[in-house]
Amino acid sequence: MQDLKNQRQSIQSSFDKQSEKARSDYRMRLNASIDVARFLLTSGFPFRGHDESEGSEYKGAFLELLKWYGDRSFDVGRVILGNAPQNDMMICPTIQKDIVEACAKETTKAIIEDLDGDYFGILVDESKDVSHKEQMALILRYVNKSGMVIERFLGIVHVNDTSSQSLKKAIYSLLLDHSLCTSKIRGQGYDGASNMQGEINGLKSLILQDTSSAYSIHCFAHQLQLALVGLSKKNSDVDNFFYVLTNILNTIGASFKRRDSLRQHQEDKLEELLKFGEVHTGQGLNQERGLQRPGDTRWGSHFKTLDNFLILFSSIVNVLKDMKRDCPYHLDRFAAENLLSKIHEFEFVFMLHLMFKVLLLTNELNKVLQKKDQDIVNAMGLLDLSKKRLQMMREDEWDSMMDEVRLFCGKHGISIPKMNEDYSNGKSKRKRSNISYLHHFRVEVFYAVIDLALQELNNRFDVVTSDLLLGMASLSPVDSFANFHKDRIMKLAEYYPSEFGDKELRELNFQLDDFIVYAQKCDSKFLNLKGIKDLAKVMIETKLDQTWSLVYLLVKLTLIIPVATASVERAFSSMKYIKNDLRNRMDEDLLNGCLVCYIERSIFKNVSNDAIIDRFQNMKTRRGQL
């Protein structure tokens, strides 16, 4: 009897050991699969291959990398390349998709835990993917426990239509899926489309009806672009200049031979300049420049185009001359001759320098708007600086700009009209006017363009309300809180009735008195701060966010309001990389999973394999059990 009992125990022990070994092998297979998936997801590479059959030379990145992994590790190779039934499971496309979903959900979970139920803003935009499906992307903006402004990609959703009601439903559904309460929304960021910004039925208005403190900002970067569009449409000289410029870019860019010719002329010119010591060699210097059409939604791309045009001017002229001489088609030769005559006109060169200078003075603002942690007060400060610089240019920089234009014309053999002569609109003497060239270029062009640029900037940037912005600006720590204004800050608090009732307002009143004295006179850490985001970090570092919690709450609410939708646009750029022409049949869940892991790879890399395995195992019943 005892022998039978011992035999049963031995069999059970052997079975347990086999089961433990099977579970260990299965976990090893999962770890290897997740490691491979992690590499592919963070790189944005595809998983599947065109032919994954046994005889295929290339079975796709996932299977090939898994095999490569197994070839270089004996233990991994044993469990991956062996004949266990779970091996077939690992190469199943559905399993690969489940691994991606598990990776994405654990990444999103880490983002939600970092938010920790606090207030947040939303940035929303929609765009068509490569398969012409309308996709809506949602970004969360919040202040983390370290006082840093964070923008995180939450997800992408396919929407059947882009009406404000449909978008609102999709946003609320996505937030609900991640257990985020819509009552915590304290900021909205959109572009200028009517379905977003409409005062009655726009998306921002619909969300404001539910959450009265969810203040909306029209994307600053988009408004900056609209200012350029308005300037071009309302001033014929600017419109004509960009028309000629676009024709030149299209003419040279339409042929690879002309682009190669441009590069060759550029190299020859550089060699000549190096020979005479006019330029110097060094790391990052004398890099190849190209002519790229400016983007429709980026103010900075116009500046870069004009900058390159000025540098490549002589090379562009040479390409057009080659085209005029050698092109076999009469129409192309005629177009080249026409563009050559336009580019050698003083008026074109003058406008090239003028628009370059105007865009240069606002380029710093454009670059700042692309940062994820930018706050509205700093952005408005840079906007004011840009307007002041334009005004200074109008008042003081006519002579210096004319000197630059004359020097450029002399260098490139372009005739300069006598400024005291009557202005002639065209080559015909009959078109002479009663005004001089000086009056035309200084008053009708220089002053007119700058005045219109200032007018467009003033009209476009209609921030929420003046009281709200003045209150936020009063919190700025710049120059030892030089703009501190207690009454305006108290007015700002009244815009958030859910957070500041009568009791909180009374307490805030006392906290502000203590806070400003301490910040200005008692702690050097509050000196030389550059913006509200620096103030938030210092308050967290010194634990003063607990001492003056209501002051910190106002600082946090100010930082949550989005300034620009650059993060959403970057998400769509990533979508074009992930869902391209060769992957246009990717379903929505897989697309979303790939995007979350690719865009938020800094979060994803800190998610453990064990957490992903647990998520993967709990998603559905698996053949392998752990």
CSV table of N, CA and C in Angstrom, one decimal, residues 276-422:
chain,number,residue,atom,x,y,z
A,276,PHE,N,38.6,81.2,-51.9
A,276,PHE,CA,38.9,82.6,-51.6
A,276,PHE,C,38.8,82.9,-50.1
A,277,GLY,N,38.5,82.0,-49.3
A,277,GLY,CA,38.4,82.2,-47.8
A,277,GLY,C,37.2,82.9,-47.4
A,278,GLU,N,36.1,83.0,-48.2
A,278,GLU,CA,34.9,83.7,-47.8
A,278,GLU,C,34.0,82.9,-46.9
A,279,VAL,N,34.2,81.6,-46.8
A,279,VAL,CA,33.5,80.7,-45.9
A,279,VAL,C,34.5,79.8,-45.2
A,280,HIS,N,34.2,79.2,-44.1
A,280,HIS,CA,35.1,78.3,-43.4
A,280,HIS,C,34.5,76.9,-43.2
A,281,THR,N,35.4,76.0,-43.1
A,281,THR,CA,34.9,74.6,-42.9
A,281,THR,C,34.8,74.3,-41.4
A,282,GLY,N,34.0,73.3,-41.1
A,282,GLY,CA,33.8,72.9,-39.7
A,282,GLY,C,32.6,72.1,-39.6
A,283,GLN,N,32.4,71.4,-38.4
A,283,GLN,CA,31.3,70.5,-38.2
A,283,GLN,C,30.0,71.3,-38.2
A,284,GLY,N,29.1,70.9,-39.0
A,284,GLY,CA,27.7,71.5,-39.1
A,284,GLY,C,27.7,72.7,-40.0
A,285,LEU,N,28.8,73.1,-40.6
A,285,LEU,CA,28.9,74.2,-41.5
A,285,LEU,C,28.7,73.8,-43.0
A,286,ASN,N,28.2,74.7,-43.8
A,286,ASN,CA,28.2,74.5,-45.3
A,286,ASN,C,27.4,73.2,-45.7
A,287,GLN,N,26.3,72.9,-44.9
A,287,GLN,CA,25.5,71.7,-45.3
A,287,GLN,C,24.7,72.0,-46.5
A,288,GLU,N,24.4,70.9,-47.2
A,288,GLU,CA,23.6,71.0,-48.5
A,288,GLU,C,22.2,71.6,-48.2
A,289,ARG,N,21.8,72.5,-49.0
A,289,ARG,CA,20.5,73.1,-48.8
A,289,ARG,C,19.7,72.8,-50.0
A,290,GLY,N,18.4,72.6,-49.8
A,290,GLY,CA,17.5,72.3,-50.9
A,290,GLY,C,16.3,73.3,-51.0
A,291,LEU,N,15.6,73.3,-52.1
A,291,LEU,CA,14.4,74.1,-52.3
A,291,LEU,C,13.2,73.3,-52.0
A,292,GLN,N,12.5,73.5,-50.9
A,292,GLN,CA,11.3,72.7,-50.6
A,292,GLN,C,10.2,73.7,-50.5
A,293,ARG,N,9.0,73.3,-51.1
A,293,ARG,CA,7.8,74.1,-51.0
A,293,ARG,C,7.4,74.3,-49.5
A,294,PRO,N,7.0,75.5,-49.1
A,294,PRO,CA,6.6,75.7,-47.8
A,294,PRO,C,5.3,75.0,-47.5
A,295,GLY,N,5.2,74.5,-46.2
A,295,GLY,CA,4.0,73.8,-45.8
A,295,GLY,C,2.8,74.7,-45.7
A,296,ASP,N,1.6,74.1,-45.9
A,296,ASP,CA,0.4,74.9,-45.8
A,296,ASP,C,0.0,75.3,-44.4
A,297,THR,N,0.6,74.6,-43.4
A,297,THR,CA,0.2,74.8,-42.0
A,297,THR,C,1.4,75.2,-41.2
A,298,ARG,N,2.5,75.6,-41.7
A,298,ARG,CA,3.6,75.9,-40.9
A,298,ARG,C,4.2,77.3,-41.3
A,299,TRP,N,4.1,78.3,-40.5
A,299,TRP,CA,4.7,79.6,-40.7
A,299,TRP,C,6.2,79.4,-40.9
A,300,GLY,N,6.9,78.6,-40.0
A,300,GLY,CA,8.3,78.4,-40.1
A,300,GLY,C,8.8,77.9,-41.4
A,301,SER,N,8.0,77.1,-42.1
A,301,SER,CA,8.5,76.5,-43.3
A,301,SER,C,8.7,77.6,-44.4
A,302,HIS,N,7.9,78.6,-44.3
A,302,HIS,CA,8.1,79.7,-45.3
A,302,HIS,C,9.4,80.4,-45.0
A,303,PHE,N,9.7,80.6,-43.7
A,303,PHE,CA,11.0,81.3,-43.3
A,303,PHE,C,12.1,80.4,-43.9
A,304,LYS,N,12.1,79.1,-43.7
A,304,LYS,CA,13.2,78.3,-44.1
A,304,LYS,C,13.3,78.3,-45.6
A,305,THR,N,12.2,78.3,-46.3
A,305,THR,CA,12.2,78.4,-47.8
A,305,THR,C,12.9,79.7,-48.3
A,306,LEU,N,12.6,80.8,-47.7
A,306,LEU,CA,13.2,82.1,-48.1
A,306,LEU,C,14.6,82.1,-47.7
A,307,ASP,N,15.0,81.6,-46.5
A,307,ASP,CA,16.4,81.5,-46.1
A,307,ASP,C,17.2,80.7,-47.1
A,308,ASN,N,16.7,79.6,-47.5
A,308,ASN,CA,17.4,78.8,-48.5
A,308,ASN,C,17.5,79.5,-49.9
A,309,PHE,N,16.4,80.2,-50.2
A,309,PHE,CA,16.4,80.9,-51.5
A,309,PHE,C,17.4,81.9,-51.6
A,310,LEU,N,17.6,82.7,-50.5
A,310,LEU,CA,18.7,83.7,-50.5
A,310,LEU,C,20.1,83.1,-50.6
A,311,ILE,N,20.3,82.0,-50.0
A,311,ILE,CA,21.6,81.3,-50.0
A,311,ILE,C,21.9,80.7,-51.4
A,312,LEU,N,20.8,80.2,-52.0
A,312,LEU,CA,20.9,79.5,-53.3
A,312,LEU,C,20.6,80.3,-54.5
A,313,PHE,N,20.5,81.6,-54.3
A,313,PHE,CA,20.0,82.5,-55.4
A,313,PHE,C,20.8,82.3,-56.7
A,314,SER,N,22.1,82.4,-56.6
A,314,SER,CA,23.0,82.3,-57.8
A,314,SER,C,22.8,80.9,-58.4
A,315,SER,N,22.7,79.9,-57.6
A,315,SER,CA,22.5,78.5,-58.2
A,315,SER,C,21.2,78.4,-58.9
A,316,ILE,N,20.2,79.0,-58.3
A,316,ILE,CA,18.8,79.0,-58.9
A,316,ILE,C,18.9,79.7,-60.3
A,317,VAL,N,19.6,80.8,-60.3
A,317,VAL,CA,19.7,81.6,-61.6
A,317,VAL,C,20.4,80.7,-62.6
A,318,ASN,N,21.5,80.0,-62.2
A,318,ASN,CA,22.2,79.2,-63.2
A,318,ASN,C,21.4,78.0,-63.7
A,319,VAL,N,20.5,77.4,-62.8
A,319,VAL,CA,19.7,76.3,-63.3
A,319,VAL,C,18.6,76.8,-64.3
A,320,LEU,N,18.1,78.0,-64.0
A,320,LEU,CA,17.1,78.6,-65.0
A,320,LEU,C,17.8,79.0,-66.3
A,321,LYS,N,19.0,79.4,-66.2
A,321,LYS,CA,19.8,79.7,-67.5
A,321,LYS,C,20.0,78.4,-68.3
A,322,ASP,N,20.4,77.4,-67.6
A,322,ASP,CA,20.6,76.1,-68.2
A,322,ASP,C,19.3,75.6,-68.9
A,323,MET,N,18.2,75.8,-68.2
A,323,MET,CA,16.9,75.3,-68.7
A,323,MET,C,16.5,76.2,-69.9
A,324,LYS,N,16.8,77.4,-69.8
A,324,LYS,CA,16.5,78.3,-71.0
A,324,LYS,C,17.3,78.0,-72.2
A,325,ARG,N,18.5,77.5,-72.0
A,325,ARG,CA,19.4,77.2,-73.1
A,325,ARG,C,19.2,75.8,-73.6
A,326,ASP,N,19.0,74.8,-72.7
A,326,ASP,CA,19.1,73.4,-73.1
A,326,ASP,C,17.8,72.7,-73.2
A,327,CYS,N,16.7,73.2,-72.6
A,327,CYS,CA,15.5,72.5,-72.6
A,327,CYS,C,14.9,72.3,-74.0
A,328,PRO,N,14.5,71.1,-74.4
A,328,PRO,CA,14.0,70.8,-75.7
A,328,PRO,C,12.6,71.3,-76.0
A,329,TYR,N,11.9,71.7,-75.0
A,329,TYR,CA,10.5,72.1,-75.2
A,329,TYR,C,10.4,73.6,-75.1
A,330,HIS,N,9.7,74.2,-76.1
A,330,HIS,CA,9.6,75.6,-76.2
A,330,HIS,C,8.9,76.3,-75.0
A,331,LEU,N,7.8,75.6,-74.5
A,331,LEU,CA,7.1,76.2,-73.4
A,331,LEU,C,8.0,76.2,-72.1
A,332,ASP,N,8.8,75.2,-71.9
A,332,ASP,CA,9.7,75.2,-70.8
A,332,ASP,C,10.8,76.3,-70.9
A,333,ARG,N,11.3,76.5,-72.1
A,333,ARG,CA,12.3,77.5,-72.3
A,333,ARG,C,11.7,78.9,-72.1
A,334,PHE,N,10.5,79.1,-72.5
A,334,PHE,CA,9.7,80.3,-72.3
A,334,PHE,C,9.5,80.6,-70.8
A,335,ALA,N,9.1,79.5,-70.1
A,335,ALA,CA,8.9,79.6,-68.6
A,335,ALA,C,10.1,80.0,-67.9
A,336,ALA,N,11.3,79.4,-68.3
A,336,ALA,CA,12.5,79.7,-67.7
A,336,ALA,C,12.9,81.2,-67.9
A,337,GLU,N,12.7,81.6,-69.2
A,337,GLU,CA,13.1,83.0,-69.5
A,337,GLU,C,12.2,84.0,-68.7
A,338,ASN,N,10.9,83.7,-68.6
A,338,ASN,CA,10.0,84.5,-67.8
A,338,ASN,C,10.4,84.6,-66.4
A,339,LEU,N,10.8,83.4,-65.8
A,339,LEU,CA,11.2,83.4,-64.4
A,339,LEU,C,12.5,84.1,-64.1
A,340,LEU,N,13.4,84.0,-65.1
A,340,LEU,CA,14.7,84.7,-65.0
A,340,LEU,C,14.5,86.2,-65.0
A,341,SER,N,13.6,86.7,-65.8
A,341,SER,CA,13.3,88.1,-65.8
A,341,SER,C,12.7,88.6,-64.5
A,342,LYS,N,11.8,87.8,-64.0
A,342,LYS,CA,11.2,88.1,-62.7
A,342,LYS,C,12.1,88.1,-61.5
A,343,ILE,N,13.0,87.1,-61.5
A,343,ILE,CA,13.9,87.0,-60.4
A,343,ILE,C,15.0,88.1,-60.4
A,344,HIS,N,15.2,88.7,-61.6
A,344,HIS,CA,16.2,89.7,-61.7
A,344,HIS,C,15.6,91.1,-61.6
A,345,GLU,N,14.4,91.2,-61.2
A,345,GLU,CA,13.7,92.5,-61.0
A,345,GLU,C,14.0,93.0,-59.6
A,346,PHE,N,14.3,94.2,-59.4
A,346,PHE,CA,14.6,94.8,-58.1
A,346,PHE,C,13.4,94.6,-57.1
A,347,GLU,N,12.2,94.6,-57.7
A,347,GLU,CA,11.0,94.5,-56.8
A,347,GLU,C,11.0,93.1,-56.2
A,348,PHE,N,11.3,92.1,-56.9
A,348,PHE,CA,11.3,90.7,-56.4
A,348,PHE,C,12.4,90.6,-55.3
A,349,VAL,N,13.6,91.1,-55.5
A,349,VAL,CA,14.6,91.0,-54.5
A,349,VAL,C,14.3,91.8,-53.3
A,350,PHE,N,13.6,93.0,-53.5
A,350,PHE,CA,13.2,93.7,-52.3
A,350,PHE,C,12.2,93.0,-51.5
A,351,MET,N,11.2,92.4,-52.1
A,351,MET,CA,10.2,91.6,-51.4
A,351,MET,C,10.8,90.3,-50.8
A,352,LEU,N,11.8,89.7,-51.4
A,352,LEU,CA,12.5,88.6,-50.8
A,352,LEU,C,13.1,88.9,-49.5
A,353,HIS,N,13.8,90.1,-49.4
A,353,HIS,CA,14.4,90.5,-48.2
A,353,HIS,C,13.4,91.0,-47.2
A,354,LEU,N,12.4,91.7,-47.6
A,354,LEU,CA,11.4,92.2,-46.7
A,354,LEU,C,10.6,91.0,-46.0
A,355,MET,N,10.2,90.0,-46.8
A,355,MET,CA,9.4,88.9,-46.2
A,355,MET,C,10.3,88.0,-45.4
A,356,PHE,N,11.6,87.9,-45.8
A,356,PHE,CA,12.5,87.1,-44.9
A,356,PHE,C,12.6,87.8,-43.6
A,357,LYS,N,12.7,89.1,-43.6
A,357,LYS,CA,12.9,89.8,-42.3
A,357,LYS,C,11.7,89.7,-41.4
A,358,VAL,N,10.5,89.9,-42.1
A,358,VAL,CA,9.2,89.8,-41.3
A,358,VAL,C,9.1,88.4,-40.7
A,359,LEU,N,9.4,87.4,-41.5
A,359,LEU,CA,9.3,86.0,-40.9
A,359,LEU,C,10.4,85.7,-39.9
A,360,LEU,N,11.5,86.3,-40.1
A,360,LEU,CA,12.6,86.1,-39.1
A,360,LEU,C,12.2,86.6,-37.7
A,361,LEU,N,11.5,87.8,-37.7
A,361,LEU,CA,11.2,88.4,-36.4
A,361,LEU,C,10.1,87.6,-35.7
A,362,THR,N,9.4,86.7,-36.4
A,362,THR,CA,8.3,85.9,-35.7
A,362,THR,C,8.7,84.4,-35.7
A,363,ASN,N,10.0,84.1,-36.2
A,363,ASN,CA,10.4,82.7,-36.2
A,363,ASN,C,10.6,82.1,-34.8
A,364,GLU,N,11.1,82.9,-33.9
A,364,GLU,CA,11.3,82.4,-32.5
A,364,GLU,C,10.0,82.0,-31.9
A,365,LEU,N,8.9,82.8,-32.1
A,365,LEU,CA,7.6,82.5,-31.6
A,365,LEU,C,7.1,81.2,-32.2
A,366,ASN,N,7.3,81.0,-33.5
A,366,ASN,CA,6.9,79.8,-34.2
A,366,ASN,C,7.6,78.5,-33.6
A,367,LYS,N,8.9,78.6,-33.3
A,367,LYS,CA,9.6,77.5,-32.8
A,367,LYS,C,9.2,77.2,-31.4
A,368,VAL,N,8.9,78.2,-30.6
A,368,VAL,CA,8.4,78.0,-29.2
A,368,VAL,C,7.1,77.3,-29.2
A,369,LEU,N,6.2,77.6,-30.2
A,369,LEU,CA,4.9,77.0,-30.2
A,369,LEU,C,4.9,75.5,-30.5
A,370,GLN,N,6.0,75.0,-30.9
A,370,GLN,CA,6.2,73.5,-31.2
A,370,GLN,C,6.5,72.7,-30.0
A,371,LYS,N,6.9,73.4,-28.9
A,371,LYS,CA,7.3,72.7,-27.6
A,371,LYS,C,6.0,72.2,-26.9
A,372,LYS,N,6.2,71.1,-26.3
A,372,LYS,CA,5.1,70.5,-25.6
A,372,LYS,C,4.8,71.2,-24.2
A,373,ASP,N,5.8,71.8,-23.6
A,373,ASP,CA,5.6,72.3,-22.3
A,373,ASP,C,5.4,73.8,-22.3
A,374,GLN,N,5.0,74.4,-23.5
A,374,GLN,CA,4.8,75.8,-23.6
A,374,GLN,C,3.6,76.3,-22.9
A,375,ASP,N,3.6,77.4,-22.1
A,375,ASP,CA,2.5,77.9,-21.5
A,375,ASP,C,2.0,79.2,-22.1
A,376,ILE,N,0.7,79.5,-21.9
A,376,ILE,CA,0.0,80.6,-22.6
A,376,ILE,C,0.6,82.0,-22.3
A,377,VAL,N,1.1,82.2,-21.1
A,377,VAL,CA,1.6,83.5,-20.7
A,377,VAL,C,2.9,83.7,-21.4
A,378,ASN,N,3.8,82.7,-21.5
A,378,ASN,CA,5.1,82.9,-22.2
A,378,ASN,C,4.8,83.1,-23.7
A,379,ALA,N,3.9,82.3,-24.3
A,379,ALA,CA,3.5,82.5,-25.7
A,379,ALA,C,3.0,83.9,-26.0
A,380,MET,N,2.2,84.4,-25.1
A,380,MET,CA,1.7,85.8,-25.4
A,380,MET,C,2.8,86.8,-25.2
A,381,GLY,N,3.7,86.5,-24.3
A,381,GLY,CA,4.9,87.4,-24.1
A,381,GLY,C,5.7,87.4,-25.4
A,382,LEU,N,6.0,86.3,-26.0
A,382,LEU,CA,6.7,86.2,-27.2
A,382,LEU,C,6.0,86.8,-28.4
A,383,LEU,N,4.6,86.7,-28.4
A,383,LEU,CA,3.8,87.4,-29.4
A,383,LEU,C,4.0,88.9,-29.3
A,384,ASP,N,3.9,89.4,-28.1
A,384,ASP,CA,4.1,90.9,-27.9
A,384,ASP,C,5.5,91.3,-28.3
A,385,LEU,N,6.5,90.4,-28.0
A,385,LEU,CA,7.9,90.8,-28.4
A,385,LEU,C,8.0,90.8,-30.0
A,386,SER,N,7.3,89.9,-30.6
A,386,SER,CA,7.3,89.8,-32.1
A,386,SER,C,6.7,91.1,-32.7
A,387,LYS,N,5.6,91.5,-32.1
A,387,LYS,CA,4.9,92.8,-32.5
A,387,LYS,C,5.8,94.0,-32.3
A,388,LYS,N,6.5,94.0,-31.2
A,388,LYS,CA,7.4,95.2,-30.9
A,388,LYS,C,8.5,95.2,-31.8
A,389,ARG,N,9.1,94.0,-32.2
A,389,ARG,CA,10.2,94.0,-33.1
A,389,ARG,C,9.7,94.4,-34.5
A,390,LEU,N,8.5,94.0,-34.9
A,390,LEU,CA,8.0,94.5,-36.2
A,390,LEU,C,7.9,96.0,-36.2
A,391,GLN,N,7.4,96.6,-35.1
A,391,GLN,CA,7.2,98.0,-35.0
A,391,GLN,C,8.6,98.7,-35.0
A,392,MET,N,9.6,98.1,-34.4
A,392,MET,CA,10.9,98.7,-34.4
A,392,MET,C,11.5,98.6,-35.8
A,393,MET,N,11.2,97.5,-36.5
A,393,MET,CA,11.7,97.4,-37.9
A,393,MET,C,11.0,98.5,-38.8
A,394,ARG,N,9.8,98.8,-38.5
A,394,ARG,CA,9.1,99.8,-39.3
A,394,ARG,C,9.7,101.2,-39.1
A,395,GLU,N,10.0,101.4,-37.8
A,395,GLU,CA,10.5,102.8,-37.5
A,395,GLU,C,12.0,103.0,-37.7
A,396,ASP,N,12.8,102.0,-37.6
A,396,ASP,CA,14.3,102.2,-37.6
A,396,ASP,C,15.1,101.4,-38.6
A,397,GLU,N,14.5,100.4,-39.3
A,397,GLU,CA,15.3,99.5,-40.0
A,397,GLU,C,15.2,99.6,-41.6
A,398,TRP,N,14.6,100.7,-42.0
A,398,TRP,CA,14.4,100.9,-43.5
A,398,TRP,C,15.8,101.0,-44.1
A,399,ASP,N,16.7,101.9,-43.6
A,399,ASP,CA,18.0,102.1,-44.2
A,399,ASP,C,18.8,100.9,-44.2
A,400,SER,N,18.9,100.1,-43.1
A,400,SER,CA,19.7,98.9,-43.0
A,400,SER,C,19.2,97.9,-44.0
A,401,MET,N,17.9,97.7,-44.1
A,401,MET,CA,17.4,96.8,-45.1
A,401,MET,C,17.7,97.1,-46.5
A,402,MET,N,17.6,98.4,-46.8
A,402,MET,CA,18.0,98.9,-48.2
A,402,MET,C,19.4,98.7,-48.5
A,403,ASP,N,20.3,98.8,-47.5
A,403,ASP,CA,21.7,98.5,-47.7
A,403,ASP,C,21.9,97.1,-48.0
A,404,GLU,N,21.2,96.2,-47.3
A,404,GLU,CA,21.3,94.7,-47.6
A,404,GLU,C,20.8,94.4,-49.0
A,405,VAL,N,19.7,95.1,-49.4
A,405,VAL,CA,19.2,94.8,-50.8
A,405,VAL,C,20.1,95.3,-51.8
A,406,ARG,N,20.7,96.5,-51.6
A,406,ARG,CA,21.7,97.0,-52.6
A,406,ARG,C,22.9,96.1,-52.7
A,407,LEU,N,23.4,95.7,-51.6
A,407,LEU,CA,24.5,94.8,-51.6
A,407,LEU,C,24.2,93.5,-52.4
A,408,PHE,N,23.0,93.0,-52.1
A,408,PHE,CA,22.6,91.7,-52.8
A,408,PHE,C,22.5,91.9,-54.3
A,409,CYS,N,21.9,93.1,-54.7
A,409,CYS,CA,21.7,93.4,-56.1
A,409,CYS,C,23.1,93.6,-56.8
A,410,GLY,N,24.0,94.3,-56.1
A,410,GLY,CA,25.3,94.5,-56.7
A,410,GLY,C,26.1,93.1,-56.9
A,411,LYS,N,25.9,92.2,-55.9
A,411,LYS,CA,26.5,90.9,-56.0
A,411,LYS,C,26.0,90.1,-57.1
A,412,HIS,N,24.7,90.2,-57.5
A,412,HIS,CA,24.1,89.3,-58.5
A,412,HIS,C,23.8,90.1,-59.8
A,413,GLY,N,24.3,91.3,-59.9
A,413,GLY,CA,24.1,92.0,-61.2
A,413,GLY,C,22.7,92.4,-61.5
A,414,ILE,N,22.0,92.8,-60.5
A,414,ILE,CA,20.6,93.3,-60.6
A,414,ILE,C,20.5,94.8,-60.6
A,415,SER,N,19.9,95.4,-61.6
A,415,SER,CA,19.9,96.9,-61.7
A,415,SER,C,19.0,97.5,-60.6
A,416,ILE,N,19.5,98.6,-60.0
A,416,ILE,CA,18.7,99.2,-58.9
A,416,ILE,C,18.2,100.5,-59.5
A,417,PRO,N,16.9,100.8,-59.4
A,417,PRO,CA,16.3,102.0,-59.9
A,417,PRO,C,16.7,103.2,-59.1
A,418,LYS,N,16.7,104.4,-59.7
A,418,LYS,CA,17.0,105.6,-59.0
A,418,LYS,C,15.8,106.0,-58.2
A,419,MET,N,16.0,106.1,-56.9
A,419,MET,CA,14.9,106.2,-56.0
A,419,MET,C,14.1,107.5,-56.1
A,420,ASN,N,14.8,108.5,-56.6
A,420,ASN,CA,14.1,109.8,-56.7
A,420,ASN,C,13.3,110.0,-58.0
A,421,GLU,N,13.4,109.0,-58.9
A,421,GLU,CA,12.7,109.1,-60.2
A,421,GLU,C,11.3,108.6,-60.0
A,422,ASP,N,10.4,108.9,-60.9
A,422,ASP,CA,9.0,108.5,-60.9
A,422,ASP,C,8.9,107.0,-61.0
